[in-house]
Amino acid sequence: MSKFTEYKVIHVAEGGCGTLLLGSSGLPLKKIESTLNQEAADGWQMVFQVLEQKRFWLFWTREAAILTLGR
């Protein structure tokens, strides 16, 4: 197992407008992909990922990805 000396946490959430209008819009996969590619170019590796669902306003839920990177 690799030993990392520094970590970075990135939070990516689905859009609020899509959640309100459509009930759910999904995670922005292109944004996650471009962010991970940028960080990998700087030497970061994904260590851990978790998906969460939080209440959004009163009736809706909003999905988010929390990515932990290390190098």
PDB file of N, CA, C and O in Angstrom:
ATOM      1  N   MET A   1       0.834  -1.171   0.000  1.00  0.00           N
ATOM      2  CA  MET A   1       0.000   0.000   0.000  1.00  0.00           C
ATOM      3  C   MET A   1       0.887   1.245   0.000  1.00  0.00           C
ATOM      4  O   MET A   1       1.890   1.303   0.688  1.00  0.00           O
ATOM      5  N   SER A   2       0.498   2.221  -0.778  1.00  0.00           N
ATOM      6  CA  SER A   2       1.283   3.452  -0.892  1.00  0.00           C
ATOM      7  C   SER A   2       1.151   4.303   0.362  1.00  0.00           C
ATOM      8  O   SER A   2       0.116   4.333   1.010  1.00  0.00           O
ATOM      9  N   LYS A   3       2.226   5.005   0.660  1.00  0.00           N
ATOM     10  CA  LYS A   3       2.217   5.908   1.800  1.00  0.00           C
ATOM     11  C   LYS A   3       2.179   7.331   1.254  1.00  0.00           C
ATOM     12  O   LYS A   3       3.072   7.748   0.526  1.00  0.00           O
ATOM     13  N   PHE A   4       1.136   8.054   1.572  1.00  0.00           N
ATOM     14  CA  PHE A   4       0.968   9.420   1.086  1.00  0.00           C
ATOM     15  C   PHE A   4       1.402  10.404   2.164  1.00  0.00           C
ATOM     16  O   PHE A   4       1.222  10.163   3.356  1.00  0.00           O
ATOM     17  N   THR A   5       1.966  11.525   1.726  1.00  0.00           N
ATOM     18  CA  THR A   5       2.407  12.541   2.688  1.00  0.00           C
ATOM     19  C   THR A   5       1.467  13.729   2.754  1.00  0.00           C
ATOM     20  O   THR A   5       1.525  14.500   3.693  1.00  0.00           O
ATOM     21  N   GLU A   6       0.631  13.899   1.733  1.00  0.00           N
ATOM     22  CA  GLU A   6      -0.371  14.960   1.783  1.00  0.00           C
ATOM     23  C   GLU A   6      -1.656  14.481   1.124  1.00  0.00           C
ATOM     24  O   GLU A   6      -1.640  13.612   0.263  1.00  0.00           O
ATOM     25  N   TYR A   7      -2.770  15.052   1.579  1.00  0.00           N
ATOM     26  CA  TYR A   7      -4.094  14.676   1.101  1.00  0.00           C
ATOM     27  C   TYR A   7      -4.867  15.912   0.691  1.00  0.00           C
ATOM     28  O   TYR A   7      -4.611  17.011   1.176  1.00  0.00           O
ATOM     29  N   LYS A   8      -5.835  15.694  -0.192  1.00  0.00           N
ATOM     30  CA  LYS A   8      -6.712  16.773  -0.640  1.00  0.00           C
ATOM     31  C   LYS A   8      -8.120  16.188  -0.758  1.00  0.00           C
ATOM     32  O   LYS A   8      -8.301  15.077  -1.253  1.00  0.00           O
ATOM     33  N   VAL A   9      -9.126  16.939  -0.298  1.00  0.00           N
ATOM     34  CA  VAL A   9     -10.511  16.499  -0.366  1.00  0.00           C
ATOM     35  C   VAL A   9     -11.269  17.419  -1.319  1.00  0.00           C
ATOM     36  O   VAL A   9     -11.178  18.642  -1.219  1.00  0.00           O
ATOM     37  N   ILE A  10     -11.998  16.812  -2.262  1.00  0.00           N
ATOM     38  CA  ILE A  10     -12.774  17.566  -3.239  1.00  0.00           C
ATOM     39  C   ILE A  10     -14.239  17.170  -3.089  1.00  0.00           C
ATOM     40  O   ILE A  10     -14.565  15.979  -2.997  1.00  0.00           O
ATOM     41  N   HIS A  11     -15.120  18.157  -3.058  1.00  0.00           N
ATOM     42  CA  HIS A  11     -16.562  17.941  -2.923  1.00  0.00           C
ATOM     43  C   HIS A  11     -17.228  18.365  -4.230  1.00  0.00           C
ATOM     44  O   HIS A  11     -17.114  19.515  -4.637  1.00  0.00           O
ATOM     45  N   VAL A  12     -17.923  17.448  -4.888  1.00  0.00           N
ATOM     46  CA  VAL A  12     -18.624  17.736  -6.144  1.00  0.00           C
ATOM     47  C   VAL A  12     -20.089  17.364  -5.954  1.00  0.00           C
ATOM     48  O   VAL A  12     -20.407  16.211  -5.659  1.00  0.00           O
ATOM     49  N   ALA A  13     -20.993  18.343  -6.109  1.00  0.00           N
ATOM     50  CA  ALA A  13     -22.423  18.112  -5.892  1.00  0.00           C
ATOM     51  C   ALA A  13     -23.195  18.307  -7.192  1.00  0.00           C
ATOM     52  O   ALA A  13     -22.767  19.023  -8.086  1.00  0.00           O
ATOM     53  N   GLU A  14     -24.347  17.654  -7.260  1.00  0.00           N
ATOM     54  CA  GLU A  14     -25.205  17.835  -8.426  1.00  0.00           C
ATOM     55  C   GLU A  14     -25.822  19.228  -8.380  1.00  0.00           C
ATOM     56  O   GLU A  14     -25.893  19.849  -7.324  1.00  0.00           O
ATOM     57  N   GLY A  15     -26.248  19.721  -9.520  1.00  0.00           N
ATOM     58  CA  GLY A  15     -26.776  21.073  -9.626  1.00  0.00           C
ATOM     59  C   GLY A  15     -28.088  21.271  -8.888  1.00  0.00           C
ATOM     60  O   GLY A  15     -28.941  20.389  -8.857  1.00  0.00           O
ATOM     61  N   GLY A  16     -28.254  22.435  -8.299  1.00  0.00           N
ATOM     62  CA  GLY A  16     -29.465  22.751  -7.553  1.00  0.00           C
ATOM     63  C   GLY A  16     -30.663  23.006  -8.451  1.00  0.00           C
ATOM     64  O   GLY A  16     -31.785  22.641  -8.108  1.00  0.00           O
ATOM     65  N   CYS A  17     -30.455  23.618  -9.607  1.00  0.00           N
ATOM     66  CA  CYS A  17     -31.568  23.919 -10.524  1.00  0.00           C
ATOM     67  C   CYS A  17     -32.189  22.635 -11.060  1.00  0.00           C
ATOM     68  O   CYS A  17     -33.407  22.512 -11.130  1.00  0.00           O
ATOM     69  N   GLY A  18     -31.359  21.678 -11.442  1.00  0.00           N
ATOM     70  CA  GLY A  18     -31.878  20.407 -11.931  1.00  0.00           C
ATOM     71  C   GLY A  18     -32.621  19.646 -10.856  1.00  0.00           C
ATOM     72  O   GLY A  18     -33.603  18.962 -11.124  1.00  0.00           O
ATOM     73  N   THR A  19     -32.158  19.770  -9.626  1.00  0.00           N
ATOM     74  CA  THR A  19     -32.832  19.109  -8.518  1.00  0.00           C
ATOM     75  C   THR A  19     -34.213  19.713  -8.298  1.00  0.00           C
ATOM     76  O   THR A  19     -35.183  18.996  -8.091  1.00  0.00           O
ATOM     77  N   LEU A  20     -34.298  21.042  -8.359  1.00  0.00           N
ATOM     78  CA  LEU A  20     -35.590  21.701  -8.160  1.00  0.00           C
ATOM     79  C   LEU A  20     -36.561  21.435  -9.306  1.00  0.00           C
ATOM     80  O   LEU A  20     -37.732  21.147  -9.086  1.00  0.00           O
ATOM     81  N   LEU A  21     -36.077  21.532 -10.537  1.00  0.00           N
ATOM     82  CA  LEU A  21     -36.959  21.419 -11.696  1.00  0.00           C
ATOM     83  C   LEU A  21     -37.294  19.975 -12.049  1.00  0.00           C
ATOM     84  O   LEU A  21     -38.419  19.672 -12.439  1.00  0.00           O
ATOM     85  N   LEU A  22     -36.309  19.089 -11.954  1.00  0.00           N
ATOM     86  CA  LEU A  22     -36.499  17.712 -12.395  1.00  0.00           C
ATOM     87  C   LEU A  22     -36.631  16.713 -11.253  1.00  0.00           C
ATOM     88  O   LEU A  22     -36.929  15.552 -11.481  1.00  0.00           O
ATOM     89  N   GLY A  23     -36.352  17.142 -10.033  1.00  0.00           N
ATOM     90  CA  GLY A  23     -36.376  16.231  -8.901  1.00  0.00           C
ATOM     91  C   GLY A  23     -35.027  15.577  -8.651  1.00  0.00           C
ATOM     92  O   GLY A  23     -34.702  15.213  -7.550  1.00  0.00           O
ATOM     93  N   SER A  24     -34.235  15.420  -9.704  1.00  0.00           N
ATOM     94  CA  SER A  24     -32.893  14.871  -9.603  1.00  0.00           C
ATOM     95  C   SER A  24     -32.197  15.114 -10.927  1.00  0.00           C
ATOM     96  O   SER A  24     -32.792  14.973 -11.989  1.00  0.00           O
ATOM     97  N   SER A  25     -30.930  15.502 -10.870  1.00  0.00           N
ATOM     98  CA  SER A  25     -30.218  15.770 -12.119  1.00  0.00           C
ATOM     99  C   SER A  25     -28.965  14.915 -12.277  1.00  0.00           C
ATOM    100  O   SER A  25     -28.389  14.876 -13.343  1.00  0.00           O
ATOM    101  N   GLY A  26     -28.532  14.237 -11.250  1.00  0.00           N
ATOM    102  CA  GLY A  26     -27.340  13.392 -11.331  1.00  0.00           C
ATOM    103  C   GLY A  26     -26.061  14.188 -11.140  1.00  0.00           C
ATOM    104  O   GLY A  26     -26.036  15.411 -11.254  1.00  0.00           O
ATOM    105  N   LEU A  27     -25.000  13.478 -10.828  1.00  0.00           N
ATOM    106  CA  LEU A  27     -23.700  14.113 -10.631  1.00  0.00           C
ATOM    107  C   LEU A  27     -23.132  14.584 -11.966  1.00  0.00           C
ATOM    108  O   LEU A  27     -23.316  13.923 -12.986  1.00  0.00           O
ATOM    109  N   PRO A  28     -22.413  15.701 -11.958  1.00  0.00           N
ATOM    110  CA  PRO A  28     -21.796  16.202 -13.194  1.00  0.00           C
ATOM    111  C   PRO A  28     -20.539  15.394 -13.532  1.00  0.00           C
ATOM    112  O   PRO A  28     -19.428  15.739 -13.118  1.00  0.00           O
ATOM    113  N   LEU A  29     -20.719  14.310 -14.276  1.00  0.00           N
ATOM    114  CA  LEU A  29     -19.618  13.388 -14.545  1.00  0.00           C
ATOM    115  C   LEU A  29     -18.479  14.027 -15.330  1.00  0.00           C
ATOM    116  O   LEU A  29     -17.308  13.717 -15.095  1.00  0.00           O
ATOM    117  N   LYS A  30     -18.786  14.911 -16.258  1.00  0.00           N
ATOM    118  CA  LYS A  30     -17.725  15.583 -17.026  1.00  0.00           C
ATOM    119  C   LYS A  30     -16.872  16.453 -16.108  1.00  0.00           C
ATOM    120  O   LYS A  30     -15.658  16.532 -16.256  1.00  0.00           O
ATOM    121  N   LYS A  31     -17.512  17.114 -15.134  1.00  0.00           N
ATOM    122  CA  LYS A  31     -16.773  17.945 -14.178  1.00  0.00           C
ATOM    123  C   LYS A  31     -15.873  17.077 -13.301  1.00  0.00           C
ATOM    124  O   LYS A  31     -14.716  17.422 -13.058  1.00  0.00           O
ATOM    125  N   ILE A  32     -16.390  15.947 -12.842  1.00  0.00           N
ATOM    126  CA  ILE A  32     -15.584  15.042 -12.013  1.00  0.00           C
ATOM    127  C   ILE A  32     -14.404  14.513 -12.827  1.00  0.00           C
ATOM    128  O   ILE A  32     -13.264  14.487 -12.345  1.00  0.00           O
ATOM    129  N   GLU A  33     -14.674  14.115 -14.072  1.00  0.00           N
ATOM    130  CA  GLU A  33     -13.613  13.576 -14.926  1.00  0.00           C
ATOM    131  C   GLU A  33     -12.522  14.603 -15.201  1.00  0.00           C
ATOM    132  O   GLU A  33     -11.328  14.302 -15.081  1.00  0.00           O
ATOM    133  N   SER A  34     -12.903  15.830 -15.534  1.00  0.00           N
ATOM    134  CA  SER A  34     -11.894  16.850 -15.825  1.00  0.00           C
ATOM    135  C   SER A  34     -11.114  17.230 -14.569  1.00  0.00           C
ATOM    136  O   SER A  34      -9.902  17.448 -14.636  1.00  0.00           O
ATOM    137  N   THR A  35     -11.788  17.279 -13.431  1.00  0.00           N
ATOM    138  CA  THR A  35     -11.105  17.593 -12.164  1.00  0.00           C
ATOM    139  C   THR A  35     -10.090  16.516 -11.824  1.00  0.00           C
ATOM    140  O   THR A  35      -8.946  16.816 -11.457  1.00  0.00           O
ATOM    141  N   LEU A  36     -10.487  15.240 -11.950  1.00  0.00           N
ATOM    142  CA  LEU A  36      -9.561  14.148 -11.647  1.00  0.00           C
ATOM    143  C   LEU A  36      -8.384  14.125 -12.613  1.00  0.00           C
ATOM    144  O   LEU A  36      -7.250  13.851 -12.211  1.00  0.00           O
ATOM    145  N   ASN A  37      -8.624  14.416 -13.889  1.00  0.00           N
ATOM    146  CA  ASN A  37      -7.524  14.457 -14.863  1.00  0.00           C
ATOM    147  C   ASN A  37      -6.542  15.587 -14.552  1.00  0.00           C
ATOM    148  O   ASN A  37      -5.329  15.407 -14.663  1.00  0.00           O
ATOM    149  N   GLN A  38      -7.055  16.749 -14.150  1.00  0.00           N
ATOM    150  CA  GLN A  38      -6.177  17.867 -13.766  1.00  0.00           C
ATOM    151  C   GLN A  38      -5.330  17.507 -12.556  1.00  0.00           C
ATOM    152  O   GLN A  38      -4.132  17.772 -12.517  1.00  0.00           O
ATOM    153  N   GLU A  39      -5.971  16.911 -11.548  1.00  0.00           N
ATOM    154  CA  GLU A  39      -5.249  16.561 -10.323  1.00  0.00           C
ATOM    155  C   GLU A  39      -4.231  15.449 -10.592  1.00  0.00           C
ATOM    156  O   GLU A  39      -3.135  15.460 -10.021  1.00  0.00           O
ATOM    157  N   ALA A  40      -4.564  14.480 -11.458  1.00  0.00           N
ATOM    158  CA  ALA A  40      -3.625  13.404 -11.791  1.00  0.00           C
ATOM    159  C   ALA A  40      -2.402  13.955 -12.512  1.00  0.00           C
ATOM    160  O   ALA A  40      -1.288  13.471 -12.311  1.00  0.00           O
ATOM    161  N   ALA A  41      -2.600  14.993 -13.326  1.00  0.00           N
ATOM    162  CA  ALA A  41      -1.463  15.626 -14.007  1.00  0.00           C
ATOM    163  C   ALA A  41      -0.518  16.289 -13.009  1.00  0.00           C
ATOM    164  O   ALA A  41       0.673  16.416 -13.264  1.00  0.00           O
ATOM    165  N   ASP A  42      -1.053  16.692 -11.846  1.00  0.00           N
ATOM    166  CA  ASP A  42      -0.233  17.298 -10.795  1.00  0.00           C
ATOM    167  C   ASP A  42       0.326  16.264  -9.820  1.00  0.00           C
ATOM    168  O   ASP A  42       0.911  16.618  -8.804  1.00  0.00           O
ATOM    169  N   GLY A  43       0.081  14.968 -10.090  1.00  0.00           N
ATOM    170  CA  GLY A  43       0.656  13.921  -9.248  1.00  0.00           C
ATOM    171  C   GLY A  43      -0.270  13.364  -8.182  1.00  0.00           C
ATOM    172  O   GLY A  43       0.152  12.544  -7.375  1.00  0.00           O
ATOM    173  N   TRP A  44      -1.523  13.743  -8.166  1.00  0.00           N
ATOM    174  CA  TRP A  44      -2.474  13.265  -7.165  1.00  0.00           C
ATOM    175  C   TRP A  44      -3.080  11.943  -7.614  1.00  0.00           C
ATOM    176  O   TRP A  44      -3.294  11.714  -8.793  1.00  0.00           O
ATOM    177  N   GLN A  45      -3.376  11.061  -6.652  1.00  0.00           N
ATOM    178  CA  GLN A  45      -4.050   9.794  -6.907  1.00  0.00           C
ATOM    179  C   GLN A  45      -5.302   9.728  -6.034  1.00  0.00           C
ATOM    180  O   GLN A  45      -5.296  10.195  -4.895  1.00  0.00           O
ATOM    181  N   MET A  46      -6.373   9.125  -6.578  1.00  0.00           N
ATOM    182  CA  MET A  46      -7.582   8.995  -5.767  1.00  0.00           C
ATOM    183  C   MET A  46      -7.374   7.875  -4.748  1.00  0.00           C
ATOM    184  O   MET A  46      -6.985   6.761  -5.099  1.00  0.00           O
ATOM    185  N   VAL A  47      -7.614   8.199  -3.479  1.00  0.00           N
ATOM    186  CA  VAL A  47      -7.422   7.259  -2.387  1.00  0.00           C
ATOM    187  C   VAL A  47      -8.762   6.685  -1.945  1.00  0.00           C
ATOM    188  O   VAL A  47      -8.894   5.495  -1.684  1.00  0.00           O
ATOM    189  N   PHE A  48      -9.782   7.540  -1.888  1.00  0.00           N
ATOM    190  CA  PHE A  48     -11.068   7.131  -1.326  1.00  0.00           C
ATOM    191  C   PHE A  48     -12.163   7.983  -1.945  1.00  0.00           C
ATOM    192  O   PHE A  48     -11.947   9.154  -2.257  1.00  0.00           O
ATOM    193  N   GLN A  49     -13.330   7.388  -2.119  1.00  0.00           N
ATOM    194  CA  GLN A  49     -14.483   8.113  -2.656  1.00  0.00           C
ATOM    195  C   GLN A  49     -15.720   7.687  -1.896  1.00  0.00           C
ATOM    196  O   GLN A  49     -15.899   6.503  -1.592  1.00  0.00           O
ATOM    197  N   VAL A  50     -16.591   8.642  -1.602  1.00  0.00           N
ATOM    198  CA  VAL A  50     -17.857   8.327  -0.953  1.00  0.00           C
ATOM    199  C   VAL A  50     -18.952   9.159  -1.618  1.00  0.00           C
ATOM    200  O   VAL A  50     -18.719  10.306  -2.021  1.00  0.00           O
ATOM    201  N   LEU A  51     -20.121   8.559  -1.792  1.00  0.00           N
ATOM    202  CA  LEU A  51     -21.277   9.270  -2.327  1.00  0.00           C
ATOM    203  C   LEU A  51     -22.236   9.530  -1.177  1.00  0.00           C
ATOM    204  O   LEU A  51     -22.503   8.635  -0.373  1.00  0.00           O
ATOM    205  N   GLU A  52     -22.755  10.742  -1.137  1.00  0.00           N
ATOM    206  CA  GLU A  52     -23.689  11.089  -0.067  1.00  0.00           C
ATOM    207  C   GLU A  52     -24.947  11.692  -0.664  1.00  0.00           C
ATOM    208  O   GLU A  52     -24.920  12.263  -1.751  1.00  0.00           O
ATOM    209  N   GLN A  53     -26.039  11.546   0.063  1.00  0.00           N
ATOM    210  CA  GLN A  53     -27.286  12.192  -0.309  1.00  0.00           C
ATOM    211  C   GLN A  53     -27.720  13.046   0.869  1.00  0.00           C
ATOM    212  O   GLN A  53     -27.859  12.548   1.982  1.00  0.00           O
ATOM    213  N   LYS A  54     -27.899  14.334   0.601  1.00  0.00           N
ATOM    214  CA  LYS A  54     -28.312  15.264   1.639  1.00  0.00           C
ATOM    215  C   LYS A  54     -29.665  15.854   1.267  1.00  0.00           C
ATOM    216  O   LYS A  54     -30.005  15.950   0.093  1.00  0.00           O
ATOM    217  N   ARG A  55     -30.383  16.263   2.279  1.00  0.00           N
ATOM    218  CA  ARG A  55     -31.654  16.924   2.024  1.00  0.00           C
ATOM    219  C   ARG A  55     -31.379  18.282   1.401  1.00  0.00           C
ATOM    220  O   ARG A  55     -30.490  19.014   1.833  1.00  0.00           O
ATOM    221  N   PHE A  56     -32.156  18.619   0.362  1.00  0.00           N
ATOM    222  CA  PHE A  56     -32.028  19.899  -0.322  1.00  0.00           C
ATOM    223  C   PHE A  56     -33.344  20.622  -0.147  1.00  0.00           C
ATOM    224  O   PHE A  56     -34.377  20.176  -0.642  1.00  0.00           O
ATOM    225  N   TRP A  57     -33.310  21.705   0.546  1.00  0.00           N
ATOM    226  CA  TRP A  57     -34.480  22.480   0.934  1.00  0.00           C
ATOM    227  C   TRP A  57     -35.437  21.600   1.709  1.00  0.00           C
ATOM    228  O   TRP A  57     -35.065  21.003   2.691  1.00  0.00           O
ATOM    229  N   LEU A  58     -36.677  21.455   1.276  1.00  0.00           N
ATOM    230  CA  LEU A  58     -37.634  20.738   2.108  1.00  0.00           C
ATOM    231  C   LEU A  58     -37.924  19.320   1.619  1.00  0.00           C
ATOM    232  O   LEU A  58     -37.897  18.375   2.385  1.00  0.00           O
ATOM    233  N   PHE A  59     -38.186  19.163   0.321  1.00  0.00           N
ATOM    234  CA  PHE A  59     -38.654  17.885  -0.190  1.00  0.00           C
ATOM    235  C   PHE A  59     -37.638  17.116  -1.026  1.00  0.00           C
ATOM    236  O   PHE A  59     -37.828  15.942  -1.293  1.00  0.00           O
ATOM    237  N   TRP A  60     -36.589  17.753  -1.482  1.00  0.00           N
ATOM    238  CA  TRP A  60     -35.674  17.132  -2.430  1.00  0.00           C
ATOM    239  C   TRP A  60     -34.418  16.621  -1.731  1.00  0.00           C
ATOM    240  O   TRP A  60     -34.067  17.053  -0.653  1.00  0.00           O
ATOM    241  N   THR A  61     -33.742  15.688  -2.406  1.00  0.00           N
ATOM    242  CA  THR A  61     -32.421  15.257  -1.940  1.00  0.00           C
ATOM    243  C   THR A  61     -31.421  15.558  -3.044  1.00  0.00           C
ATOM    244  O   THR A  61     -31.760  15.585  -4.220  1.00  0.00           O
ATOM    245  N   ARG A  62     -30.201  15.795  -2.633  1.00  0.00           N
ATOM    246  CA  ARG A  62     -29.141  16.183  -3.553  1.00  0.00           C
ATOM    247  C   ARG A  62     -27.962  15.252  -3.336  1.00  0.00           C
ATOM    248  O   ARG A  62     -27.547  15.013  -2.196  1.00  0.00           O
ATOM    249  N   GLU A  63     -27.436  14.713  -4.430  1.00  0.00           N
ATOM    250  CA  GLU A  63     -26.329  13.769  -4.352  1.00  0.00           C
ATOM    251  C   GLU A  63     -25.005  14.504  -4.520  1.00  0.00           C
ATOM    252  O   GLU A  63     -24.917  15.468  -5.269  1.00  0.00           O
ATOM    253  N   ALA A  64     -23.994  14.039  -3.812  1.00  0.00           N
ATOM    254  CA  ALA A  64     -22.667  14.636  -3.903  1.00  0.00           C
ATOM    255  C   ALA A  64     -21.608  13.541  -3.787  1.00  0.00           C
ATOM    256  O   ALA A  64     -21.840  12.505  -3.178  1.00  0.00           O
ATOM    257  N   ALA A  65     -20.463  13.778  -4.397  1.00  0.00           N
ATOM    258  CA  ALA A  65     -19.317  12.883  -4.305  1.00  0.00           C
ATOM    259  C   ALA A  65     -18.209  13.593  -3.536  1.00  0.00           C
ATOM    260  O   ALA A  65     -17.907  14.744  -3.816  1.00  0.00           O
ATOM    261  N   ILE A  66     -17.644  12.906  -2.568  1.00  0.00           N
ATOM    262  CA  ILE A  66     -16.504  13.428  -1.819  1.00  0.00           C
ATOM    263  C   ILE A  66     -15.295  12.563  -2.198  1.00  0.00           C
ATOM    264  O   ILE A  66     -15.289  11.366  -1.951  1.00  0.00           O
ATOM    265  N   LEU A  67     -14.321  13.193  -2.841  1.00  0.00           N
ATOM    266  CA  LEU A  67     -13.148  12.499  -3.351  1.00  0.00           C
ATOM    267  C   LEU A  67     -11.940  12.860  -2.492  1.00  0.00           C
ATOM    268  O   LEU A  67     -11.683  14.031  -2.263  1.00  0.00           O
ATOM    269  N   THR A  68     -11.218  11.858  -2.027  1.00  0.00           N
ATOM    270  CA  THR A  68      -9.990  12.087  -1.276  1.00  0.00           C
ATOM    271  C   THR A  68      -8.821  11.682  -2.162  1.00  0.00           C
ATOM    272  O   THR A  68      -8.769  10.562  -2.655  1.00  0.00           O
ATOM    273  N   LEU A  69      -7.901  12.629  -2.363  1.00  0.00           N
ATOM    274  CA  LEU A  69      -6.723  12.431  -3.192  1.00  0.00           C
ATOM    275  C   LEU A  69      -5.476  12.442  -2.320  1.00  0.00           C
ATOM    276  O   LEU A  69      -5.437  13.123  -1.289  1.00  0.00           O
ATOM    277  N   GLY A  70      -4.471  11.715  -2.726  1.00  0.00           N
ATOM    278  CA  GLY A  70      -3.211  11.699  -1.974  1.00  0.00           C
ATOM    279  C   GLY A  70      -2.026  11.687  -2.913  1.00  0.00           C
ATOM    280  O   GLY A  70      -2.103  11.268  -4.054  1.00  0.00           O
ATOM    281  N   ARG A  71      -0.903  12.188  -2.404  1.00  0.00           N
ATOM    282  CA  ARG A  71       0.371  12.101  -3.128  1.00  0.00           C
ATOM    283  C   ARG A  71       1.529  12.118  -2.163  1.00  0.00           C
ATOM    284  O   ARG A  71       1.423  12.435  -1.031  1.00  0.00           O
TER     285      ARG A  71
END
